[in-house]
JSON list of C-alpha atoms in Angstrom, two decimals:
[
{"chain": "M", "resi": 269, "resn": "MET", "atom": "CA", "xyz": [-37.56, -36.65, -127.89]},
{"chain": "M", "resi": 270, "resn": "HIS", "atom": "CA", "xyz": [-36.19, -40.15, -127.55]},
{"chain": "M", "resi": 271, "resn": "THR", "atom": "CA", "xyz": [-37.42, -40.58, -124.00]},
{"chain": "M", "resi": 272, "resn": "LYS", "atom": "CA", "xyz": [-40.99, -39.94, -125.16]},
{"chain": "M", "resi": 273, "resn": "TYR", "atom": "CA", "xyz": [-40.45, -42.28, -128.10]},
{"chain": "M", "resi": 274, "resn": "ASN", "atom": "CA", "xyz": [-39.39, -45.01, -125.70]},
{"chain": "M", "resi": 275, "resn": "GLU", "atom": "CA", "xyz": [-42.51, -44.47, -123.59]},
{"chain": "M", "resi": 276, "resn": "LEU", "atom": "CA", "xyz": [-44.61, -44.91, -126.72]},
{"chain": "M", "resi": 277, "resn": "GLN", "atom": "CA", "xyz": [-42.64, -48.06, -127.59]},
{"chain": "M", "resi": 278, "resn": "TYR", "atom": "CA", "xyz": [-43.55, -49.57, -124.23]},
{"chain": "M", "resi": 279, "resn": "GLN", "atom": "CA", "xyz": [-47.21, -48.65, -124.68]},
{"chain": "M", "resi": 280, "resn": "PHE", "atom": "CA", "xyz": [-47.22, -50.14, -128.19]},
{"chain": "M", "resi": 281, "resn": "HIS", "atom": "CA", "xyz": [-45.81, -53.45, -127.00]},
{"chain": "M", "resi": 282, "resn": "ASP", "atom": "CA", "xyz": [-47.99, -53.54, -123.88]},
{"chain": "M", "resi": 283, "resn": "LEU", "atom": "CA", "xyz": [-51.04, -53.36, -126.13]},
{"chain": "M", "resi": 284, "resn": "TYR", "atom": "CA", "xyz": [-49.95, -56.54, -127.94]},
{"chain": "M", "resi": 285, "resn": "ILE", "atom": "CA", "xyz": [-49.24, -58.28, -124.66]},
{"chain": "M", "resi": 286, "resn": "ALA", "atom": "CA", "xyz": [-52.71, -57.37, -123.37]},
{"chain": "M", "resi": 287, "resn": "LYS", "atom": "CA", "xyz": [-54.46, -58.55, -126.55]},
{"chain": "M", "resi": 288, "resn": "CYS", "atom": "CA", "xyz": [-52.37, -61.64, -127.27]},
{"chain": "M", "resi": 289, "resn": "ASP", "atom": "CA", "xyz": [-53.46, -65.16, -126.40]},
{"chain": "M", "resi": 290, "resn": "ASN", "atom": "CA", "xyz": [-50.10, -66.70, -127.35]},
{"chain": "M", "resi": 291, "resn": "ILE", "atom": "CA", "xyz": [-48.14, -67.16, -124.12]},
{"chain": "M", "resi": 292, "resn": "LEU", "atom": "CA", "xyz": [-44.83, -67.74, -125.91]},
{"chain": "M", "resi": 293, "resn": "LEU", "atom": "CA", "xyz": [-45.21, -64.54, -127.94]},
{"chain": "M", "resi": 294, "resn": "LYS", "atom": "CA", "xyz": [-46.16, -62.58, -124.83]},
{"chain": "M", "resi": 295, "resn": "LYS", "atom": "CA", "xyz": [-43.02, -63.79, -123.06]},
{"chain": "M", "resi": 296, "resn": "GLU", "atom": "CA", "xyz": [-40.85, -62.94, -126.07]},
{"chain": "M", "resi": 297, "resn": "ILE", "atom": "CA", "xyz": [-42.27, -59.42, -126.27]},
{"chain": "M", "resi": 298, "resn": "GLU", "atom": "CA", "xyz": [-41.61, -58.93, -122.54]},
{"chain": "M", "resi": 299, "resn": "ILE", "atom": "CA", "xyz": [-37.98, -59.98, -123.07]},
{"chain": "M", "resi": 300, "resn": "LYS", "atom": "CA", "xyz": [-37.59, -57.66, -126.04]},
{"chain": "M", "resi": 301, "resn": "LYS", "atom": "CA", "xyz": [-39.07, -54.74, -124.10]},
{"chain": "M", "resi": 302, "resn": "LYS", "atom": "CA", "xyz": [-36.16, -54.95, -121.68]},
{"chain": "M", "resi": 303, "resn": "MET", "atom": "CA", "xyz": [-33.69, -54.38, -124.50]},
{"chain": "M", "resi": 304, "resn": "PHE", "atom": "CA", "xyz": [-35.13, -51.33, -126.25]},
{"chain": "M", "resi": 305, "resn": "ILE", "atom": "CA", "xyz": [-32.66, -49.15, -128.01]},
{"chain": "M", "resi": 306, "resn": "GLY", "atom": "CA", "xyz": [-33.73, -46.09, -125.99]},
{"chain": "M", "resi": 307, "resn": "LYS", "atom": "CA", "xyz": [-31.78, -47.13, -122.95]},
{"chain": "M", "resi": 308, "resn": "ALA", "atom": "CA", "xyz": [-28.56, -45.92, -124.60]},
{"chain": "M", "resi": 309, "resn": "TYR", "atom": "CA", "xyz": [-29.48, -43.25, -127.12]},
{"chain": "M", "resi": 310, "resn": "PHE", "atom": "CA", "xyz": [-26.50, -41.17, -126.04]},
{"chain": "M", "resi": 311, "resn": "ARG", "atom": "CA", "xyz": [-24.14, -43.89, -127.35]},
{"chain": "M", "resi": 312, "resn": "ILE", "atom": "CA", "xyz": [-25.51, -43.82, -130.88]},
{"chain": "M", "resi": 313, "resn": "ASP", "atom": "CA", "xyz": [-25.07, -41.17, -133.55]},
{"chain": "M", "resi": 314, "resn": "GLN", "atom": "CA", "xyz": [-28.25, -39.04, -133.68]},
{"chain": "M", "resi": 315, "resn": "LYS", "atom": "CA", "xyz": [-28.66, -39.55, -137.44]},
{"chain": "M", "resi": 316, "resn": "ARG", "atom": "CA", "xyz": [-28.41, -43.32, -136.97]},
{"chain": "M", "resi": 317, "resn": "ILE", "atom": "CA", "xyz": [-30.99, -43.25, -134.17]},
{"chain": "M", "resi": 318, "resn": "ARG", "atom": "CA", "xyz": [-33.44, -41.45, -136.43]},
{"chain": "M", "resi": 319, "resn": "GLU", "atom": "CA", "xyz": [-32.90, -43.98, -139.22]},
{"chain": "M", "resi": 320, "resn": "LEU", "atom": "CA", "xyz": [-33.37, -46.91, -136.84]},
{"chain": "M", "resi": 321, "resn": "LEU", "atom": "CA", "xyz": [-36.53, -45.51, -135.31]},
{"chain": "M", "resi": 322, "resn": "LEU", "atom": "CA", "xyz": [-38.09, -44.76, -138.70]},
{"chain": "M", "resi": 323, "resn": "VAL", "atom": "CA", "xyz": [-37.39, -48.32, -139.83]},
{"chain": "M", "resi": 324, "resn": "THR", "atom": "CA", "xyz": [-38.80, -49.66, -136.57]},
{"chain": "M", "resi": 325, "resn": "ASN", "atom": "CA", "xyz": [-41.99, -47.63, -137.02]},
{"chain": "M", "resi": 326, "resn": "ARG", "atom": "CA", "xyz": [-42.47, -48.96, -140.56]},
{"chain": "M", "resi": 327, "resn": "GLU", "atom": "CA", "xyz": [-41.91, -52.50, -139.29]},
{"chain": "M", "resi": 328, "resn": "HIS", "atom": "CA", "xyz": [-44.49, -51.98, -136.55]},
{"chain": "M", "resi": 329, "resn": "GLU", "atom": "CA", "xyz": [-46.99, -50.90, -139.19]},
{"chain": "M", "resi": 330, "resn": "GLU", "atom": "CA", "xyz": [-46.31, -54.11, -141.11]},
{"chain": "M", "resi": 331, "resn": "ILE", "atom": "CA", "xyz": [-46.63, -56.17, -137.93]},
{"chain": "M", "resi": 332, "resn": "LEU", "atom": "CA", "xyz": [-49.99, -54.56, -137.20]},
{"chain": "M", "resi": 333, "resn": "GLU", "atom": "CA", "xyz": [-51.23, -55.40, -140.70]},
{"chain": "M", "resi": 334, "resn": "MET", "atom": "CA", "xyz": [-50.12, -59.03, -140.29]},
{"chain": "M", "resi": 335, "resn": "PHE", "atom": "CA", "xyz": [-51.95, -59.25, -136.96]},
{"chain": "M", "resi": 336, "resn": "LYS", "atom": "CA", "xyz": [-55.07, -57.83, -138.60]},
{"chain": "M", "resi": 337, "resn": "SER", "atom": "CA", "xyz": [-54.87, -60.27, -141.50]},
{"chain": "M", "resi": 338, "resn": "GLY", "atom": "CA", "xyz": [-54.36, -63.22, -139.15]},
{"chain": "M", "resi": 339, "resn": "ASP", "atom": "CA", "xyz": [-51.33, -64.49, -141.06]},
{"chain": "M", "resi": 340, "resn": "GLY", "atom": "CA", "xyz": [-49.43, -66.02, -138.14]},
{"chain": "M", "resi": 341, "resn": "GLU", "atom": "CA", "xyz": [-46.78, -67.76, -140.21]},
{"chain": "M", "resi": 342, "resn": "LYS", "atom": "CA", "xyz": [-45.92, -64.62, -142.14]},
{"chain": "M", "resi": 343, "resn": "LEU", "atom": "CA", "xyz": [-45.87, -62.63, -138.90]},
{"chain": "M", "resi": 344, "resn": "ARG", "atom": "CA", "xyz": [-43.56, -65.10, -137.18]},
{"chain": "M", "resi": 345, "resn": "PHE", "atom": "CA", "xyz": [-41.13, -65.10, -140.11]},
{"chain": "M", "resi": 346, "resn": "PHE", "atom": "CA", "xyz": [-41.16, -61.29, -140.23]},
{"chain": "M", "resi": 347, "resn": "LEU", "atom": "CA", "xyz": [-40.48, -60.98, -136.51]},
{"chain": "M", "resi": 348, "resn": "GLU", "atom": "CA", "xyz": [-37.69, -63.55, -136.49]},
{"chain": "M", "resi": 349, "resn": "HIS", "atom": "CA", "xyz": [-35.93, -62.53, -139.71]},
{"chain": "M", "resi": 350, "resn": "THR", "atom": "CA", "xyz": [-36.68, -58.84, -140.12]},
{"chain": "M", "resi": 351, "resn": "HIS", "atom": "CA", "xyz": [-37.83, -57.08, -136.97]},
{"chain": "M", "resi": 352, "resn": "TRP", "atom": "CA", "xyz": [-35.44, -58.88, -134.60]},
{"chain": "M", "resi": 353, "resn": "ARG", "atom": "CA", "xyz": [-32.60, -59.09, -137.13]},
{"chain": "M", "resi": 354, "resn": "LEU", "atom": "CA", "xyz": [-29.13, -59.83, -135.90]},
{"chain": "M", "resi": 355, "resn": "GLU", "atom": "CA", "xyz": [-27.41, -56.70, -137.21]},
{"chain": "M", "resi": 356, "resn": "ASN", "atom": "CA", "xyz": [-29.56, -54.54, -134.93]},
{"chain": "M", "resi": 357, "resn": "ALA", "atom": "CA", "xyz": [-28.77, -56.57, -131.82]},
{"chain": "M", "resi": 358, "resn": "GLN", "atom": "CA", "xyz": [-25.81, -54.28, -131.18]},
{"chain": "M", "resi": 359, "resn": "TYR", "atom": "CA", "xyz": [-28.29, -51.53, -130.32]},
{"chain": "M", "resi": 360, "resn": "ASP", "atom": "CA", "xyz": [-30.43, -53.65, -128.00]},
{"chain": "M", "resi": 361, "resn": "ILE", "atom": "CA", "xyz": [-28.08, -55.14, -125.45]},
{"chain": "M", "resi": 362, "resn": "TRP", "atom": "CA", "xyz": [-26.75, -52.19, -123.48]}
]
Protein backbone atom coordinates (compact mmCIF):
# COMPACT_ATOMS: atom_id res chain seq x y z
CA MET A 1 0.00 0.00 0.00
CA HIS A 2 2.63 2.53 0.96
CA THR A 3 4.73 1.92 -2.13
CA LYS A 4 1.77 2.86 -4.33
CA TYR A 5 1.08 5.87 -2.12
CA ASN A 6 4.64 7.03 -2.64
CA GLU A 7 4.29 6.69 -6.41
CA LEU A 8 1.20 8.89 -6.24
CA GLN A 9 3.11 11.40 -4.09
CA TYR A 10 5.76 11.71 -6.79
CA GLN A 11 3.12 12.16 -9.49
CA PHE A 12 1.34 14.80 -7.39
CA HIS A 13 4.50 16.83 -6.91
CA ASP A 14 5.65 16.37 -10.51
CA LEU A 15 2.40 17.97 -11.64
CA TYR A 16 3.20 21.12 -9.64
CA ILE A 17 6.73 21.19 -10.97
CA ALA A 18 5.43 20.93 -14.55
CA LYS A 19 2.85 23.70 -14.06
CA CYS A 20 4.89 26.05 -11.90
CA ASP A 21 6.66 29.13 -13.23
CA ASN A 22 8.44 29.85 -9.94
CA ILE A 23 11.96 28.44 -10.27
CA LEU A 24 12.66 28.64 -6.53
CA LEU A 25 9.48 26.73 -5.69
CA LYS A 26 10.26 24.11 -8.33
CA LYS A 27 13.72 23.56 -6.82
CA GLU A 28 12.28 23.31 -3.31
CA ILE A 29 9.71 20.73 -4.39
CA GLU A 30 12.47 18.68 -6.07
CA ILE A 31 14.45 18.74 -2.82
CA LYS A 32 11.42 17.71 -0.78
CA LYS A 33 10.64 14.86 -3.17
CA LYS A 34 13.95 13.26 -2.26
CA MET A 35 12.94 13.10 1.40
CA PHE A 36 9.49 11.52 1.22
CA ILE A 37 8.45 9.54 4.22
CA GLY A 38 7.87 6.41 2.11
CA LYS A 39 11.52 5.59 1.90
CA ALA A 40 11.42 4.20 5.45
CA TYR A 41 7.87 3.09 6.16
CA PHE A 42 9.16 -0.02 7.89
CA ARG A 43 10.75 2.16 10.61
CA ILE A 44 7.50 3.84 11.59
CA ASP A 45 4.56 2.41 13.49
CA GLN A 46 1.81 1.53 10.97
CA LYS A 47 -0.84 3.53 12.87
CA ARG A 48 1.46 6.58 12.85
CA ILE A 49 2.09 6.22 9.11
CA ARG A 50 -1.64 6.23 8.45
CA GLU A 51 -2.13 9.34 10.57
CA LEU A 52 0.73 11.15 8.84
CA LEU A 53 -0.48 10.27 5.36
CA LEU A 54 -4.05 11.37 6.10
CA VAL A 55 -2.78 14.71 7.39
CA THR A 56 -0.53 15.07 4.35
CA ASN A 57 -3.47 14.41 2.01
CA ARG A 58 -5.59 17.06 3.74
CA GLU A 59 -2.69 19.51 3.50
CA HIS A 60 -2.32 18.78 -0.21
CA GLU A 61 -6.00 19.58 -0.68
CA GLU A 62 -5.47 22.92 1.06
CA ILE A 63 -2.38 23.61 -1.05
CA LEU A 64 -4.36 22.92 -4.22
CA GLU A 65 -7.07 25.35 -3.13
CA MET A 66 -4.47 28.05 -2.42
CA PHE A 67 -2.93 27.51 -5.86
CA LYS A 68 -6.37 27.82 -7.43
CA SER A 69 -7.17 31.01 -5.51
CA GLY A 70 -3.81 32.55 -6.45
CA ASP A 71 -3.00 33.48 -2.86
CA GLY A 72 0.79 33.15 -3.03
CA GLU A 73 1.51 34.67 0.36
CA LYS A 74 -0.94 32.41 2.15
CA LEU A 75 0.44 29.41 0.24
CA ARG A 76 4.03 30.23 1.12
CA PHE A 77 3.19 30.63 4.82
CA PHE A 78 1.26 27.35 4.80
CA LEU A 79 4.10 25.46 3.14
CA GLU A 80 6.78 26.87 5.42
CA HIS A 81 4.91 26.68 8.72
CA THR A 82 2.45 23.82 8.30
CA HIS A 83 3.26 21.43 5.49
CA TRP A 84 7.03 21.40 6.04
CA ARG A 85 6.79 21.70 9.83
CA LEU A 86 9.80 20.85 11.91
CA GLU A 87 8.23 18.09 14.02
CA ASN A 88 7.72 15.97 10.90
CA ALA A 89 11.31 16.34 9.73
CA GLN A 90 12.18 13.21 11.70
CA TYR A 91 10.20 11.21 9.14
CA ASP A 92 11.77 12.81 6.08
CA ILE A 93 15.51 12.46 6.49
CA TRP A 94 16.16 8.73 6.35
